[in-house]
PDB file of C-alpha atoms and ligand atoms in Angstrom:
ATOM      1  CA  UNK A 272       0.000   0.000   0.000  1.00  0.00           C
ATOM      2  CA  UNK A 273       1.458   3.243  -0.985  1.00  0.00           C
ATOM      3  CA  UNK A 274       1.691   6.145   2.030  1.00  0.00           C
ATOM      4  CA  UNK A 275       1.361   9.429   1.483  1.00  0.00           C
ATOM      5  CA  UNK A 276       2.713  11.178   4.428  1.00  0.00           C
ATOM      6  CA  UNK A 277       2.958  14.958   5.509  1.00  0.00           C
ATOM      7  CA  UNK A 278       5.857  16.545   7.552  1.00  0.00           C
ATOM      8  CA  UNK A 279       4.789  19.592   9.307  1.00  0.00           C
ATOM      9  CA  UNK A 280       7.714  20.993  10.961  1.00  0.00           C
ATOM     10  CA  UNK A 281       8.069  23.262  13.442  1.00  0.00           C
ATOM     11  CA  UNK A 282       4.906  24.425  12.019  1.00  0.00           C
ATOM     12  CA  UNK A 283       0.781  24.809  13.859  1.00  0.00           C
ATOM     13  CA  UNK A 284      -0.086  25.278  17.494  1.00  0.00           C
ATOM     14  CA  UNK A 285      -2.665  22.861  19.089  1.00  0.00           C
ATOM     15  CA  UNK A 286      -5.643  24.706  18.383  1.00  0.00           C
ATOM     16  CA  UNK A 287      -4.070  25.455  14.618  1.00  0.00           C
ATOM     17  CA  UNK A 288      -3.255  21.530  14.608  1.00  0.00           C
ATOM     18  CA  UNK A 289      -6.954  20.665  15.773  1.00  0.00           C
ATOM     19  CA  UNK A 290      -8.799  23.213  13.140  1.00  0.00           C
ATOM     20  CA  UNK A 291      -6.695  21.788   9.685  1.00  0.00           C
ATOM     21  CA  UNK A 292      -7.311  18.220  10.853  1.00  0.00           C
ATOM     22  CA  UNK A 293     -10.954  18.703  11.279  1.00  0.00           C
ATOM     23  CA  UNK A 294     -11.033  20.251   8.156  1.00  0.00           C
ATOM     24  CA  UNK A 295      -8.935  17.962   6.342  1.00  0.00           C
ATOM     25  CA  UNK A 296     -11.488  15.083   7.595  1.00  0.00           C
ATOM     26  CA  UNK A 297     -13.672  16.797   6.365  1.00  0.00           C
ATOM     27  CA  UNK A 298     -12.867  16.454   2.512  1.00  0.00           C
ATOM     28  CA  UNK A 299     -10.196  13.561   2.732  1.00  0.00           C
ATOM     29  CA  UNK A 300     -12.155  10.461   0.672  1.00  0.00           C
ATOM     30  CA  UNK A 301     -12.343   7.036   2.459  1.00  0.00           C
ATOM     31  CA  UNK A 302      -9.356   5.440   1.045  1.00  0.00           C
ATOM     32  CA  UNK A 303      -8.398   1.474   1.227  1.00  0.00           C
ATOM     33  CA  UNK A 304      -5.846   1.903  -1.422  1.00  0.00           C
ATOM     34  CA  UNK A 305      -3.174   3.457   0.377  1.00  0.00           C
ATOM     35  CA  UNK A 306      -1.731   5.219   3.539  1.00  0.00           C
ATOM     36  CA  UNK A 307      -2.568   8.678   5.222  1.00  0.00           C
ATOM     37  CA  UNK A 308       0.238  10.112   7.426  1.00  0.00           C
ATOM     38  CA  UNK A 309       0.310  12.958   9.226  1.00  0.00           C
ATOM     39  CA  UNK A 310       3.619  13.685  11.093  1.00  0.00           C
ATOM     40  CA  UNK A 311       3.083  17.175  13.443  1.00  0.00           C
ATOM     41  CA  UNK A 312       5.230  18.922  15.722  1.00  0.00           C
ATOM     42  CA  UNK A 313       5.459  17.108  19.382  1.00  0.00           C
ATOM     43  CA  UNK A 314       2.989  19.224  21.344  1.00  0.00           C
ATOM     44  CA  UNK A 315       0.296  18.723  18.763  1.00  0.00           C
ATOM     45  CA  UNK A 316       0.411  14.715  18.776  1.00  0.00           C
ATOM     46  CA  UNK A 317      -1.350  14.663  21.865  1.00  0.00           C
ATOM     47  CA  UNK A 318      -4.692  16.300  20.235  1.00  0.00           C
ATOM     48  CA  UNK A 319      -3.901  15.069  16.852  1.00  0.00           C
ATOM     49  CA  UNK A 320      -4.220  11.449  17.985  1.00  0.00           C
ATOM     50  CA  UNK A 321      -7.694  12.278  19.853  1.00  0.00           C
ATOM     51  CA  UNK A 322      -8.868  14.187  16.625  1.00  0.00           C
ATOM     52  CA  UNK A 323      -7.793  11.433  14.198  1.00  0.00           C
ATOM     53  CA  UNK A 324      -8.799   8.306  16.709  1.00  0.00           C
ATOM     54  CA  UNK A 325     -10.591   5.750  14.516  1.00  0.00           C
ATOM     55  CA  UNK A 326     -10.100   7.904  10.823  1.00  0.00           C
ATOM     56  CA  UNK A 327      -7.230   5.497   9.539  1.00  0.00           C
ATOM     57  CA  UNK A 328      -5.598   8.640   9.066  1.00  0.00           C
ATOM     58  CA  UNK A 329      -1.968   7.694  10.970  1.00  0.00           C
ATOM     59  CA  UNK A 330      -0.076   9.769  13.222  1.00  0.00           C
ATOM     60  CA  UNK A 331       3.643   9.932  13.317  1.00  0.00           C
ATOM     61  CA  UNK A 332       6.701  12.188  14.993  1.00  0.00           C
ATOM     62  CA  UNK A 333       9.356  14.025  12.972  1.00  0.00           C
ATOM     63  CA  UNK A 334      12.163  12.772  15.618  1.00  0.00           C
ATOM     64  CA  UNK A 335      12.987  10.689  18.659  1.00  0.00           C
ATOM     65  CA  UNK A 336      15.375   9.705  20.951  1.00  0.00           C
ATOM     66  CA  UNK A 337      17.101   5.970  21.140  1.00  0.00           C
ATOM     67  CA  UNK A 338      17.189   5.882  24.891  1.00  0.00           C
ATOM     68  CA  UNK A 339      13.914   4.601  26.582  1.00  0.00           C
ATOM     69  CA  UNK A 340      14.154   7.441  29.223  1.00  0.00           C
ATOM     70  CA  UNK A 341      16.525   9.238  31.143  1.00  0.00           C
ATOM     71  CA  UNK A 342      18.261  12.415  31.306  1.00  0.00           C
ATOM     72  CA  UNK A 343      18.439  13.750  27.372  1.00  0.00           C
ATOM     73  CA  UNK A 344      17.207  17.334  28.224  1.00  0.00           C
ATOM     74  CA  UNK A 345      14.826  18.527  25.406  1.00  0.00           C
ATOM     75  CA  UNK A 346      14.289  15.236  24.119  1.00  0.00           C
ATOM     76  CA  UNK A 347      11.028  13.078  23.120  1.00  0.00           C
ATOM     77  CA  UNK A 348      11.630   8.922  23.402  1.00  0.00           C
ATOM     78  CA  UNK A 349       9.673   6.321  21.767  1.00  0.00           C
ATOM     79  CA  UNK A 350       7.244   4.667  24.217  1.00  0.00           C
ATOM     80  CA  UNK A 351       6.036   8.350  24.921  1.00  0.00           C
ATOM     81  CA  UNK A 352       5.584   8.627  21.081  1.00  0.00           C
ATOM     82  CA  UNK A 353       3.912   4.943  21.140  1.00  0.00           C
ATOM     83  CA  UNK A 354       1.334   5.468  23.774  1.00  0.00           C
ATOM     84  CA  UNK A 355       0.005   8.990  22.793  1.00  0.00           C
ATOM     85  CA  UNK A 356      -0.373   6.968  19.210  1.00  0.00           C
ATOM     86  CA  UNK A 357       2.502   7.441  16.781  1.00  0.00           C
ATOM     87  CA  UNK A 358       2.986   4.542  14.391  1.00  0.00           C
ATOM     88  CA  UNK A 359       5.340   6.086  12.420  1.00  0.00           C
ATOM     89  CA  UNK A 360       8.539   8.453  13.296  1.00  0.00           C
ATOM     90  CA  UNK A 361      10.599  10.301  10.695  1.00  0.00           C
ATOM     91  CA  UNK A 362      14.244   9.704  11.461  1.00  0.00           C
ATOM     92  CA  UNK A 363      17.478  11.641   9.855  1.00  0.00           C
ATOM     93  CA  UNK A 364      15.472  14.118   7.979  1.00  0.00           C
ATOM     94  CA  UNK A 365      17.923  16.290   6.394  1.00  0.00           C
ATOM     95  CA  UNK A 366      16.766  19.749   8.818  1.00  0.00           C
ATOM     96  CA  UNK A 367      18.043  17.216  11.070  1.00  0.00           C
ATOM     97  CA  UNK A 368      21.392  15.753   9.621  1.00  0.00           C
ATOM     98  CA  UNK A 369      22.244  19.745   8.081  1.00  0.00           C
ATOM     99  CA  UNK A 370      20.707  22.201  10.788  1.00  0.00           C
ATOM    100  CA  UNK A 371      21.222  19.601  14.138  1.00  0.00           C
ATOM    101  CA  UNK A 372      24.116  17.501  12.977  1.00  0.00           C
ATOM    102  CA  UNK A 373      22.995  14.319  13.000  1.00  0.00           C
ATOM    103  CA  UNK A 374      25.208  12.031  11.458  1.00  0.00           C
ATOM    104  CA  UNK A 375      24.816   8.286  10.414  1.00  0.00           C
ATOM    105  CA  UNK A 376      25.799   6.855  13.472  1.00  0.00           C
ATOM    106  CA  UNK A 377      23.237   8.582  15.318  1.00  0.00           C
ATOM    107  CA  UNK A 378      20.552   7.716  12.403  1.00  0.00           C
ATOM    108  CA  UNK A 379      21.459   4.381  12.710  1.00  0.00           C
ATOM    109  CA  UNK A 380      20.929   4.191  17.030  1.00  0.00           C
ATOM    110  CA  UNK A 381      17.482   5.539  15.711  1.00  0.00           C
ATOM    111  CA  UNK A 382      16.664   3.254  13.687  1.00  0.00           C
ATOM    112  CA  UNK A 383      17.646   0.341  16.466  1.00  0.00           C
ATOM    113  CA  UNK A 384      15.558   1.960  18.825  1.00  0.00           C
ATOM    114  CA  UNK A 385      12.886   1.814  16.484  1.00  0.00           C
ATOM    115  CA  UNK A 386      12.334  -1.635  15.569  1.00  0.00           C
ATOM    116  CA  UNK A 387      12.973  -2.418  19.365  1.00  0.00           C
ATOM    117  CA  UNK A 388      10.283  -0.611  20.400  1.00  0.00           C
ATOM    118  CA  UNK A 389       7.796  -1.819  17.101  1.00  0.00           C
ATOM    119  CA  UNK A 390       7.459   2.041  15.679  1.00  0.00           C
ATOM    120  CA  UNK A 391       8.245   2.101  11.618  1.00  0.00           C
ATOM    121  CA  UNK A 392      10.810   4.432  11.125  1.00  0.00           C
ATOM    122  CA  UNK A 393      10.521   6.219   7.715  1.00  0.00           C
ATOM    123  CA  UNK A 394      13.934   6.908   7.484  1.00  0.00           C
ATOM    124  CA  UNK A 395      15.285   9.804   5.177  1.00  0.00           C
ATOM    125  CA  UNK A 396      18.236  10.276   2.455  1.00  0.00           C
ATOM    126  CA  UNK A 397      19.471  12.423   0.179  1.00  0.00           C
ATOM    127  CA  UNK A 398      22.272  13.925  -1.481  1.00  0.00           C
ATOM    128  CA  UNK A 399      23.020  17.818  -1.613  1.00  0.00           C
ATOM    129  CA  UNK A 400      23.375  19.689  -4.523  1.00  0.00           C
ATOM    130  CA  UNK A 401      27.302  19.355  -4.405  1.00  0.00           C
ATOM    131  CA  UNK A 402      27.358  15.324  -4.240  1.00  0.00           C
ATOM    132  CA  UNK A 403      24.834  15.756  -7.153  1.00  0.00           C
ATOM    133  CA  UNK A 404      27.100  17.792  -9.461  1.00  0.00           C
ATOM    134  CA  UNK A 405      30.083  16.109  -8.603  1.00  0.00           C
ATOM    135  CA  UNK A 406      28.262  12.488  -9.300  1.00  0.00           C
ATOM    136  CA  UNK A 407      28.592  11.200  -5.945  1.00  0.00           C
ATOM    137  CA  UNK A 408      24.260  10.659  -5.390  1.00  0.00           C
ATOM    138  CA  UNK A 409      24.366   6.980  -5.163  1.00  0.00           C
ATOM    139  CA  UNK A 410      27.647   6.940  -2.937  1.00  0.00           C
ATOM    140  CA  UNK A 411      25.728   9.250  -0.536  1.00  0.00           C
ATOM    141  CA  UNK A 412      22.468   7.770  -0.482  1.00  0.00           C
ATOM    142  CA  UNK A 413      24.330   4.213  -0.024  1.00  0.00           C
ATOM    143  CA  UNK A 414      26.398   5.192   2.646  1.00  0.00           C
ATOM    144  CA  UNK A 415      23.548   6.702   4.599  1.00  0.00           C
ATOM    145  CA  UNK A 416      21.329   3.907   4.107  1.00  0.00           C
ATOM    146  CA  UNK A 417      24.319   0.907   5.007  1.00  0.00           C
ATOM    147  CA  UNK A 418      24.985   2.573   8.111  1.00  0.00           C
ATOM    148  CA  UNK A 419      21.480   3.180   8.796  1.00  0.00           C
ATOM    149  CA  UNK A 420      20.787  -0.648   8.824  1.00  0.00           C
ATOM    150  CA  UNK A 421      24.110  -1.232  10.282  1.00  0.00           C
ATOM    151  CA  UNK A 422      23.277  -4.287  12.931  1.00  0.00           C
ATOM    152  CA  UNK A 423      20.061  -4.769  11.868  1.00  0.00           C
ATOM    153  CA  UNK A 424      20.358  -5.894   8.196  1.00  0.00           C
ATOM    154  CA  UNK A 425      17.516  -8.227   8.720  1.00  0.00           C
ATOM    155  CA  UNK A 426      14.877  -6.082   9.537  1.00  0.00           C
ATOM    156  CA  UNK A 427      14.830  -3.970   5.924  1.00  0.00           C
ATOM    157  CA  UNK A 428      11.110  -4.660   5.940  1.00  0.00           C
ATOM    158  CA  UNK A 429      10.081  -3.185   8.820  1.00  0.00           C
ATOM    159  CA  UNK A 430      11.324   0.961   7.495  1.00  0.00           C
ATOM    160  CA  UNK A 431      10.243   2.890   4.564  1.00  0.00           C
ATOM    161  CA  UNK A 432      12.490   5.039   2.983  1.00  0.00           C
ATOM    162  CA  UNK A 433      11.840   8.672   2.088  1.00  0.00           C
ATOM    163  CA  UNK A 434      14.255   9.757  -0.970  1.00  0.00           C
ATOM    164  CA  UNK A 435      14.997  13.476  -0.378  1.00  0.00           C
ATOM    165  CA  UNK A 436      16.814  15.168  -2.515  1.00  0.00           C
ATOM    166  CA  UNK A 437      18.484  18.250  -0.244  1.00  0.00           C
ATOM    167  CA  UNK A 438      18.450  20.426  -2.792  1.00  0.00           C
ATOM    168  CA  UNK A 439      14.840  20.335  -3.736  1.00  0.00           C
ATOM    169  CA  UNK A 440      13.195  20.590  -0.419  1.00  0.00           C
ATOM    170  CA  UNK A 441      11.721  23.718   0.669  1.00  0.00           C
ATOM    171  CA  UNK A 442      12.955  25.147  -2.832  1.00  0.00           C
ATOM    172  CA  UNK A 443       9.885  24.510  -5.012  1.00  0.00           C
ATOM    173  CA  UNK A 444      12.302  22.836  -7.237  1.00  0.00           C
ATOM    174  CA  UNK A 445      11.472  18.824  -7.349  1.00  0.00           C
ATOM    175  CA  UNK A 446      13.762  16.311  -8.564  1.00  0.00           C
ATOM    176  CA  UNK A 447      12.209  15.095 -11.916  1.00  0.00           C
ATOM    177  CA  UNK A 448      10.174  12.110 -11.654  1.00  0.00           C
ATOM    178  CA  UNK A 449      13.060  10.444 -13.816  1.00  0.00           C
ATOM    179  CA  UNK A 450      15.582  11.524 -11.776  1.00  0.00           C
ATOM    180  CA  UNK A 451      13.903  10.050  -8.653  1.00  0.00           C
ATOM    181  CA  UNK A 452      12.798   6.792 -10.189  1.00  0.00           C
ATOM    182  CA  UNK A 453      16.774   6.126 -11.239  1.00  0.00           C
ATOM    183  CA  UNK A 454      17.603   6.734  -7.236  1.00  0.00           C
ATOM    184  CA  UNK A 455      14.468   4.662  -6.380  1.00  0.00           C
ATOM    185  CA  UNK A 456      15.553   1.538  -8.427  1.00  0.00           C
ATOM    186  CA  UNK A 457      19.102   2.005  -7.211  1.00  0.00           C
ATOM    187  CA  UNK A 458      17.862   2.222  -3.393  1.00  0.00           C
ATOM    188  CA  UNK A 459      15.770  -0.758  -4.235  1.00  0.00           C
ATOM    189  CA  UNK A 460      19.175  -2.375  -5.377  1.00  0.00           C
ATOM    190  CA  UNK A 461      21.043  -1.550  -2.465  1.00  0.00           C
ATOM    191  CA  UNK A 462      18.140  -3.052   0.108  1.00  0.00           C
ATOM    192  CA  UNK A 463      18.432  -5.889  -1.930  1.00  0.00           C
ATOM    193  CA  UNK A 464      22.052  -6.269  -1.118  1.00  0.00           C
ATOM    194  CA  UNK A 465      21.698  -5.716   2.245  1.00  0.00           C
ATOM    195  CA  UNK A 466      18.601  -8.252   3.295  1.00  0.00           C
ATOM    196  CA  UNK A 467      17.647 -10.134  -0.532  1.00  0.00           C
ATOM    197  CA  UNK A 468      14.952 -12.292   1.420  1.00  0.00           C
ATOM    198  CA  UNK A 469      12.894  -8.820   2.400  1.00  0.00           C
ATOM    199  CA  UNK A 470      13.022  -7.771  -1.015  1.00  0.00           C
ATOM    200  CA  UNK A 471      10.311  -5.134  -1.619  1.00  0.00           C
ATOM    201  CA  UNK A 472       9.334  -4.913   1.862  1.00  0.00           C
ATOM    202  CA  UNK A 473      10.561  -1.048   2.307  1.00  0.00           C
ATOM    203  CA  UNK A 474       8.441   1.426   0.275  1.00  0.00           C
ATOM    204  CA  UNK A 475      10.590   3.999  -1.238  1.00  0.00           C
ATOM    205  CA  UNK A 476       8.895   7.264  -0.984  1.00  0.00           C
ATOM    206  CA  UNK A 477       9.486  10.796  -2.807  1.00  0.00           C
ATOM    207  CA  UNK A 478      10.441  14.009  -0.803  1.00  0.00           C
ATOM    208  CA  UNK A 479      10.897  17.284  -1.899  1.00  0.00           C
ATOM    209  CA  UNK A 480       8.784  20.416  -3.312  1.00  0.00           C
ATOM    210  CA  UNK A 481       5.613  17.911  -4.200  1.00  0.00           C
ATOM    211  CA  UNK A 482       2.764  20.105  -4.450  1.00  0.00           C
ATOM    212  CA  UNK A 483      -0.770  18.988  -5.795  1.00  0.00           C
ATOM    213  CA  UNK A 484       0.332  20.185  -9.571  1.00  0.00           C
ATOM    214  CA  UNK A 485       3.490  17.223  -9.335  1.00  0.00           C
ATOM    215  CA  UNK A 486       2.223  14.827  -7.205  1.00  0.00           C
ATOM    216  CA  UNK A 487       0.612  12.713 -10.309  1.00  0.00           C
ATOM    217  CA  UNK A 488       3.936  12.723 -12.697  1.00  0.00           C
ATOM    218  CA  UNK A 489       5.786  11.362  -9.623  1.00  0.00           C
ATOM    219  CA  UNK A 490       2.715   8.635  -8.481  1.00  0.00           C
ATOM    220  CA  UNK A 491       2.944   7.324 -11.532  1.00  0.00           C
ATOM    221  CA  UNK A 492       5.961   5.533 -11.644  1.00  0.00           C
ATOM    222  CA  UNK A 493       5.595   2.014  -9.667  1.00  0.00           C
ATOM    223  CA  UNK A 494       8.478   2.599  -8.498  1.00  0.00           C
ATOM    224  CA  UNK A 495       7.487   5.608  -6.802  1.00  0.00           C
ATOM    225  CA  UNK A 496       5.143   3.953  -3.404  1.00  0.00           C
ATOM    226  CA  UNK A 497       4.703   7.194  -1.797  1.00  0.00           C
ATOM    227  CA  UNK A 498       5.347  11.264  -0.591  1.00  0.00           C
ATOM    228  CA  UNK A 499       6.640  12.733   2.233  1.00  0.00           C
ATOM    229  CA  UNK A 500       5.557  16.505   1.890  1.00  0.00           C
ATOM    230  CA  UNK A 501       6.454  19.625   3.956  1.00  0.00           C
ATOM    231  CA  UNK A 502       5.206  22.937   2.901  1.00  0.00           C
ATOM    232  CA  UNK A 503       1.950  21.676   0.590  1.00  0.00           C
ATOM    233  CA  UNK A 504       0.975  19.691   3.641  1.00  0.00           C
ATOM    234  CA  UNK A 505      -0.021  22.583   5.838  1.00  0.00           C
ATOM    235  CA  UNK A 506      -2.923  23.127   4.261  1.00  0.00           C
ATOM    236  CA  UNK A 507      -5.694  20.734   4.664  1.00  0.00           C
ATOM    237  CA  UNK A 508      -7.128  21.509   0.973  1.00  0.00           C
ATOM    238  CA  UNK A 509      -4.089  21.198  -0.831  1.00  0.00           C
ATOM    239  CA  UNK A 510      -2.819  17.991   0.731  1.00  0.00           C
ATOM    240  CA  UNK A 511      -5.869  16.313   0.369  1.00  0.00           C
ATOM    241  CA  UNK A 512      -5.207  16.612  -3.722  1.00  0.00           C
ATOM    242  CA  UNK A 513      -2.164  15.395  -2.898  1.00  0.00           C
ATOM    243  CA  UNK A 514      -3.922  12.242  -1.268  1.00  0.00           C
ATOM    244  CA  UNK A 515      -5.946  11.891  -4.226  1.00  0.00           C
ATOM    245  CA  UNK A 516      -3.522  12.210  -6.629  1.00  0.00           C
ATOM    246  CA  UNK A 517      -3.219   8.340  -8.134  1.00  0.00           C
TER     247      UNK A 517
HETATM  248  P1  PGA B 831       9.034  20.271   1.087  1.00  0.00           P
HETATM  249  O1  PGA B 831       9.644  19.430   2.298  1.00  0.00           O
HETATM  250  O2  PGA B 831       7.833  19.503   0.576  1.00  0.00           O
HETATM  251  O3  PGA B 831       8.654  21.596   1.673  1.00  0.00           O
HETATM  252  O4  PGA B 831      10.095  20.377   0.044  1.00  0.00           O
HETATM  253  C1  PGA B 831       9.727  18.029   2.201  1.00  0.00           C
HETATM  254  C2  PGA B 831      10.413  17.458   3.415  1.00  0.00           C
HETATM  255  O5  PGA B 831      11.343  18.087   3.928  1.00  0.00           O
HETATM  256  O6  PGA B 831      10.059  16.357   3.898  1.00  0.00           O
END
């Protein structure tokens, strides 16, 4: 089933979080066909799960922590994320890995923590405009996915990937859908390298300036099983077209 997930940000207070997901109810059509993600900031997953409680609509974090508890000042761990509802938690976005310097090592404890405490990371890569130019994409995106996996090779099914260019997010300048599919298939390569027997297990998901008016060139590649989208996701209207959009 493909998922078609939104990444908020640092962006809506509760009561700004509680009037787009009414709204968004509202017009979003009953689906069985594929996934509905919405990842917001930590203080609005509390009333985010209560709002989307029996939708199907799933609720996910944008980060985590891959201690249990304990003293990490500032920092949000995964059974609090599991029992107010979260399914789902972005890790190593690239705010994250550029702005917060994460690095793959960290990524990878992330991941761990994840599949030990059953929450499907949707974990994100992506070269920057430099590697791109200088022909390095699939090193990059290799590396960060190998280390990402390191120690727990067999458990490639259990994670979706989110291809994100760094260069085209927040720009309003997408990869081309050809230029994604070739990193798709290559991704698709690499997880089959790392665990054959889980082979098409991880979706591989498209990040990166997808507004309603792109959404169908990139859904309609196969190869293409779902979105992760920032800035068209904040409003209710124009991510529901984005839902609808294969
Ligand atoms: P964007 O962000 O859709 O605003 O480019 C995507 C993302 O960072 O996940």
């Amino acid at each position: 089933m493909r998922l078609i997930a939104a990444n908020w940000k640092m962006n809506k207070t509760v009561s700004e979080t509680e009037e787009y997901l009414r709204r968004f109810l509202e017009i979003l059509k009953p689906y069985e066909d594929r996934e509905v993600l919405i990842c917001p900031p930590f203080t609005s997953l509390y009333v985010a799960s209560r709002v989307l409680s029996g939708t199907g609509v799933r609720l996910g974090a944008q980060n985590c922590h891959y201690e249990r508890k304990g003293a990490f000042t500032g920092e949000v761990s995964l059974p609090m994320l599991k029992e107010i509802g979260c399914s789902y938690v972005i890790v190593g976005h690239s705010e994250r890995r550029h702005i917060f310097g994460e690095t793959d090592e960290l990524v990878n404890r992330k991941i761990i923590a994840c599949l030990e405490e059953g929450v499907r990371p949707i974990l994100c890569v992506g070269e920057k405009i430099e590697d791109r130019e200088a022909g390095m994409t699939f090193k990059v995106v290799e590396t960060q996915i190998r280390i990402a996996f390191s120690g727990v090779e067999g458990m490639t099914d259990r994670v979706d990937i989110a291809y994100e260019p760094v260069w085209a997010i927040g720009t309003g300048v997408p990869a081309s859908p050809e230029d994604a599919v070739e990193v798709h298939r290559f991704i698709r390569e690499v997880l089959r390298e790392i665990n054959p027997r889980a082979e098409g297990k991880t979706r591989i998901l498209y990040g990166g300036s997808v507004n309603p008016e792109n959404a169908p060139e990139f859904m309609k590649h196969g190869e293409i099983e779902g979105l992760l989208v920032g800035t068209a996701s904040l409003d209710p209207e124009s991510f529901a077209k984005i839902v609808d959009s294969f």
